[in-house]
Amino acid sequence: VQLQASGGGLVQPGGSLRLSCAANGFPLDYYGIGWFRQAPGKEREALSCIDSSDRPTYYGDSVKGRFTTSRDRPKNTVKLQMNSLNPGDTAIYYCAATRGSWCPSETDSGPLLFNPFNTWGQGTLVTVSS
């Protein structure tokens, strides 16, 4: 079972990118799929999660209103649409699957937020620079 995030690249400030999380070996339909990022020298940051009923949850204030997660069931992928990007969004972006169909709540933090995700994919680099 493997997850793979793709769609990263170089984008100018104010631009947009759409990341995709694909699975090799299992259907994503039944799992909560989260997006995370880690910038150099910083801790891993949770961004969003979408549960098996396609209900999204967004974590923290840094991406609310700019990032949107959605599920593409025919393609067995989960997307992260990122708009109004700024240099602070530069990071490696990862997707991960929870053990079940649900997502951590918006107010969870620390182990409660990260421990439910037990399958992690290879990341994709997003660089926001002019």
PDB file of C-alpha atoms in Angstrom:
ATOM      1  CA  VAL A   1       0.000   0.000   0.000  1.00  0.00           C
ATOM      2  CA  GLN A   2       1.489   3.268  -1.101  1.00  0.00           C
ATOM      3  CA  LEU A   3       0.357   6.851  -1.370  1.00  0.00           C
ATOM      4  CA  GLN A   4       1.911   9.331  -3.724  1.00  0.00           C
ATOM      5  CA  ALA A   5       1.492  13.076  -3.687  1.00  0.00           C
ATOM      6  CA  SER A   6       2.077  14.873  -6.959  1.00  0.00           C
ATOM      7  CA  GLY A   7       1.502  18.220  -8.617  1.00  0.00           C
ATOM      8  CA  GLY A   8       4.101  20.301  -6.836  1.00  0.00           C
ATOM      9  CA  GLY A   9       6.363  22.751  -8.541  1.00  0.00           C
ATOM     10  CA  LEU A  10       7.468  26.349  -8.716  1.00  0.00           C
ATOM     11  CA  VAL A  11       4.743  28.991  -8.618  1.00  0.00           C
ATOM     12  CA  GLN A  12       4.791  32.745  -8.249  1.00  0.00           C
ATOM     13  CA  PRO A  13       3.275  34.460  -5.237  1.00  0.00           C
ATOM     14  CA  GLY A  14      -0.442  34.804  -5.709  1.00  0.00           C
ATOM     15  CA  GLY A  15      -0.580  31.763  -7.941  1.00  0.00           C
ATOM     16  CA  SER A  16      -2.330  28.433  -7.581  1.00  0.00           C
ATOM     17  CA  LEU A  17      -1.447  24.769  -7.657  1.00  0.00           C
ATOM     18  CA  ARG A  18      -3.468  21.627  -7.351  1.00  0.00           C
ATOM     19  CA  LEU A  19      -1.917  18.649  -5.661  1.00  0.00           C
ATOM     20  CA  SER A  20      -3.118  15.115  -6.083  1.00  0.00           C
ATOM     21  CA  CYS A  21      -2.857  12.139  -3.765  1.00  0.00           C
ATOM     22  CA  ALA A  22      -3.076   8.754  -5.430  1.00  0.00           C
ATOM     23  CA  ALA A  23      -3.022   5.267  -3.996  1.00  0.00           C
ATOM     24  CA  ASN A  24      -1.326   2.200  -5.287  1.00  0.00           C
ATOM     25  CA  GLY A  25      -3.031  -0.874  -4.037  1.00  0.00           C
ATOM     26  CA  PHE A  26      -6.111   0.259  -2.185  1.00  0.00           C
ATOM     27  CA  PRO A  27      -9.189   2.417  -2.709  1.00  0.00           C
ATOM     28  CA  LEU A  28      -9.093   5.769  -1.005  1.00  0.00           C
ATOM     29  CA  ASP A  29     -12.882   5.885  -0.767  1.00  0.00           C
ATOM     30  CA  TYR A  30     -13.082   4.323   2.662  1.00  0.00           C
ATOM     31  CA  TYR A  31     -10.438   6.351   4.434  1.00  0.00           C
ATOM     32  CA  GLY A  32      -9.873   9.794   5.754  1.00  0.00           C
ATOM     33  CA  ILE A  33      -7.167  11.393   3.636  1.00  0.00           C
ATOM     34  CA  GLY A  34      -5.141  14.217   5.075  1.00  0.00           C
ATOM     35  CA  TRP A  35      -2.724  16.760   3.691  1.00  0.00           C
ATOM     36  CA  PHE A  36       0.343  17.914   5.573  1.00  0.00           C
ATOM     37  CA  ARG A  37       3.397  19.969   4.864  1.00  0.00           C
ATOM     38  CA  GLN A  38       6.830  20.454   6.273  1.00  0.00           C
ATOM     39  CA  ALA A  39       9.025  23.414   5.528  1.00  0.00           C
ATOM     40  CA  PRO A  40      12.787  23.342   6.093  1.00  0.00           C
ATOM     41  CA  GLY A  41      13.573  23.731   9.753  1.00  0.00           C
ATOM     42  CA  LYS A  42       9.935  23.636  10.765  1.00  0.00           C
ATOM     43  CA  GLU A  43       7.657  21.056  12.258  1.00  0.00           C
ATOM     44  CA  ARG A  44       5.200  19.094  10.198  1.00  0.00           C
ATOM     45  CA  GLU A  45       1.922  20.964   9.864  1.00  0.00           C
ATOM     46  CA  ALA A  46      -1.498  19.453   9.313  1.00  0.00           C
ATOM     47  CA  LEU A  47      -3.543  21.222   6.673  1.00  0.00           C
ATOM     48  CA  SER A  48      -6.715  19.316   5.946  1.00  0.00           C
ATOM     49  CA  CYS A  49      -8.498  16.010   5.944  1.00  0.00           C
ATOM     50  CA  ILE A  50     -11.469  14.671   4.031  1.00  0.00           C
ATOM     51  CA  ASP A  51     -13.453  11.787   5.464  1.00  0.00           C
ATOM     52  CA  SER A  52     -15.129   8.942   3.601  1.00  0.00           C
ATOM     53  CA  SER A  53     -18.335  11.000   3.368  1.00  0.00           C
ATOM     54  CA  ASP A  54     -16.387  13.793   1.681  1.00  0.00           C
ATOM     55  CA  ARG A  55     -16.617  16.134   4.640  1.00  0.00           C
ATOM     56  CA  PRO A  56     -13.524  18.316   4.820  1.00  0.00           C
ATOM     57  CA  THR A  57     -11.797  19.536   7.939  1.00  0.00           C
ATOM     58  CA  TYR A  58      -9.176  22.257   7.904  1.00  0.00           C
ATOM     59  CA  TYR A  59      -6.540  22.680  10.592  1.00  0.00           C
ATOM     60  CA  GLY A  60      -5.067  25.943  11.734  1.00  0.00           C
ATOM     61  CA  ASP A  61      -5.615  29.361  10.246  1.00  0.00           C
ATOM     62  CA  SER A  62      -2.771  29.480   7.760  1.00  0.00           C
ATOM     63  CA  VAL A  63      -4.654  27.847   4.903  1.00  0.00           C
ATOM     64  CA  LYS A  64      -8.314  28.341   5.699  1.00  0.00           C
ATOM     65  CA  GLY A  65     -10.056  30.091   2.842  1.00  0.00           C
ATOM     66  CA  ARG A  66      -7.144  29.457   0.481  1.00  0.00           C
ATOM     67  CA  PHE A  67      -6.841  25.666   0.342  1.00  0.00           C
ATOM     68  CA  THR A  68      -9.621  23.244  -0.521  1.00  0.00           C
ATOM     69  CA  THR A  69      -9.551  19.468  -0.383  1.00  0.00           C
ATOM     70  CA  SER A  70     -11.809  17.237  -2.429  1.00  0.00           C
ATOM     71  CA  ARG A  71     -12.130  13.632  -3.492  1.00  0.00           C
ATOM     72  CA  ASP A  72     -12.225  12.350  -7.062  1.00  0.00           C
ATOM     73  CA  ARG A  73     -13.687   8.891  -6.670  1.00  0.00           C
ATOM     74  CA  PRO A  74     -13.483   7.739 -10.321  1.00  0.00           C
ATOM     75  CA  LYS A  75      -9.784   8.532 -10.306  1.00  0.00           C
ATOM     76  CA  ASN A  76      -9.222   7.270  -6.767  1.00  0.00           C
ATOM     77  CA  THR A  77      -7.475  10.478  -5.825  1.00  0.00           C
ATOM     78  CA  VAL A  78      -7.790  13.269  -3.307  1.00  0.00           C
ATOM     79  CA  LYS A  79      -6.970  16.797  -4.375  1.00  0.00           C
ATOM     80  CA  LEU A  80      -5.644  19.824  -2.574  1.00  0.00           C
ATOM     81  CA  GLN A  81      -6.411  23.031  -4.428  1.00  0.00           C
ATOM     82  CA  MET A  82      -4.114  25.782  -3.243  1.00  0.00           C
ATOM     83  CA  ASN A  83      -4.850  29.393  -4.109  1.00  0.00           C
ATOM     84  CA  SER A  84      -3.258  32.725  -3.230  1.00  0.00           C
ATOM     85  CA  LEU A  85       0.041  31.050  -2.541  1.00  0.00           C
ATOM     86  CA  ASN A  86       2.764  32.946  -0.748  1.00  0.00           C
ATOM     87  CA  PRO A  87       6.408  32.191   0.044  1.00  0.00           C
ATOM     88  CA  GLY A  88       5.344  30.920   3.461  1.00  0.00           C
ATOM     89  CA  ASP A  89       3.617  28.028   1.709  1.00  0.00           C
ATOM     90  CA  THR A  90       6.931  26.692   0.434  1.00  0.00           C
ATOM     91  CA  ALA A  91       7.293  23.168   1.788  1.00  0.00           C
ATOM     92  CA  ILE A  92       7.152  19.505   0.986  1.00  0.00           C
ATOM     93  CA  TYR A  93       3.523  18.442   0.908  1.00  0.00           C
ATOM     94  CA  TYR A  94       2.426  14.987   1.953  1.00  0.00           C
ATOM     95  CA  CYS A  95      -0.800  13.059   1.949  1.00  0.00           C
ATOM     96  CA  ALA A  96      -1.693  10.379   4.429  1.00  0.00           C
ATOM     97  CA  ALA A  97      -4.549   8.004   5.180  1.00  0.00           C
ATOM     98  CA  THR A  98      -6.215   7.432   8.505  1.00  0.00           C
ATOM     99  CA  ARG A  99      -6.873   4.024   9.971  1.00  0.00           C
ATOM    100  CA  GLY A 100     -10.600   4.481   9.425  1.00  0.00           C
ATOM    101  CA  SER A 101     -13.148   6.503   7.574  1.00  0.00           C
ATOM    102  CA  TRP A 102     -12.987   9.552   9.786  1.00  0.00           C
ATOM    103  CA  CYS A 103     -10.718  12.550  10.275  1.00  0.00           C
ATOM    104  CA  PRO A 104      -9.370  14.171  13.420  1.00  0.00           C
ATOM    105  CA  SER A 105     -11.448  17.091  14.554  1.00  0.00           C
ATOM    106  CA  GLU A 106     -10.502  20.685  13.899  1.00  0.00           C
ATOM    107  CA  THR A 107      -9.505  21.161  17.517  1.00  0.00           C
ATOM    108  CA  ASP A 108      -7.268  18.105  17.797  1.00  0.00           C
ATOM    109  CA  SER A 109      -3.556  18.679  18.094  1.00  0.00           C
ATOM    110  CA  GLY A 110      -0.360  16.766  18.711  1.00  0.00           C
ATOM    111  CA  PRO A 111      -0.763  12.994  18.852  1.00  0.00           C
ATOM    112  CA  LEU A 112      -4.543  13.225  18.552  1.00  0.00           C
ATOM    113  CA  LEU A 113      -4.062  14.958  15.236  1.00  0.00           C
ATOM    114  CA  PHE A 114      -1.204  12.961  13.755  1.00  0.00           C
ATOM    115  CA  ASN A 115      -1.521   9.455  15.217  1.00  0.00           C
ATOM    116  CA  PRO A 116      -4.700   8.526  13.314  1.00  0.00           C
ATOM    117  CA  PHE A 117      -2.734   8.665  10.073  1.00  0.00           C
ATOM    118  CA  ASN A 118      -0.903   5.397   9.601  1.00  0.00           C
ATOM    119  CA  THR A 119      -0.140   5.390   5.871  1.00  0.00           C
ATOM    120  CA  TRP A 120       2.018   8.164   4.502  1.00  0.00           C
ATOM    121  CA  GLY A 121       2.996   8.938   0.958  1.00  0.00           C
ATOM    122  CA  GLN A 122       6.039  10.394  -0.680  1.00  0.00           C
ATOM    123  CA  GLY A 123       5.858  14.155  -0.688  1.00  0.00           C
ATOM    124  CA  THR A 124       5.867  16.704  -3.441  1.00  0.00           C
ATOM    125  CA  LEU A 125       7.802  19.947  -3.259  1.00  0.00           C
ATOM    126  CA  VAL A 126       5.984  23.246  -3.599  1.00  0.00           C
ATOM    127  CA  THR A 127       8.104  26.346  -4.015  1.00  0.00           C
ATOM    128  CA  VAL A 128       6.491  29.766  -4.018  1.00  0.00           C
ATOM    129  CA  SER A 129       8.901  32.353  -5.305  1.00  0.00           C
ATOM    130  CA  SER A 130       9.146  35.171  -7.786  1.00  0.00           C
TER     131      SER A 130
END
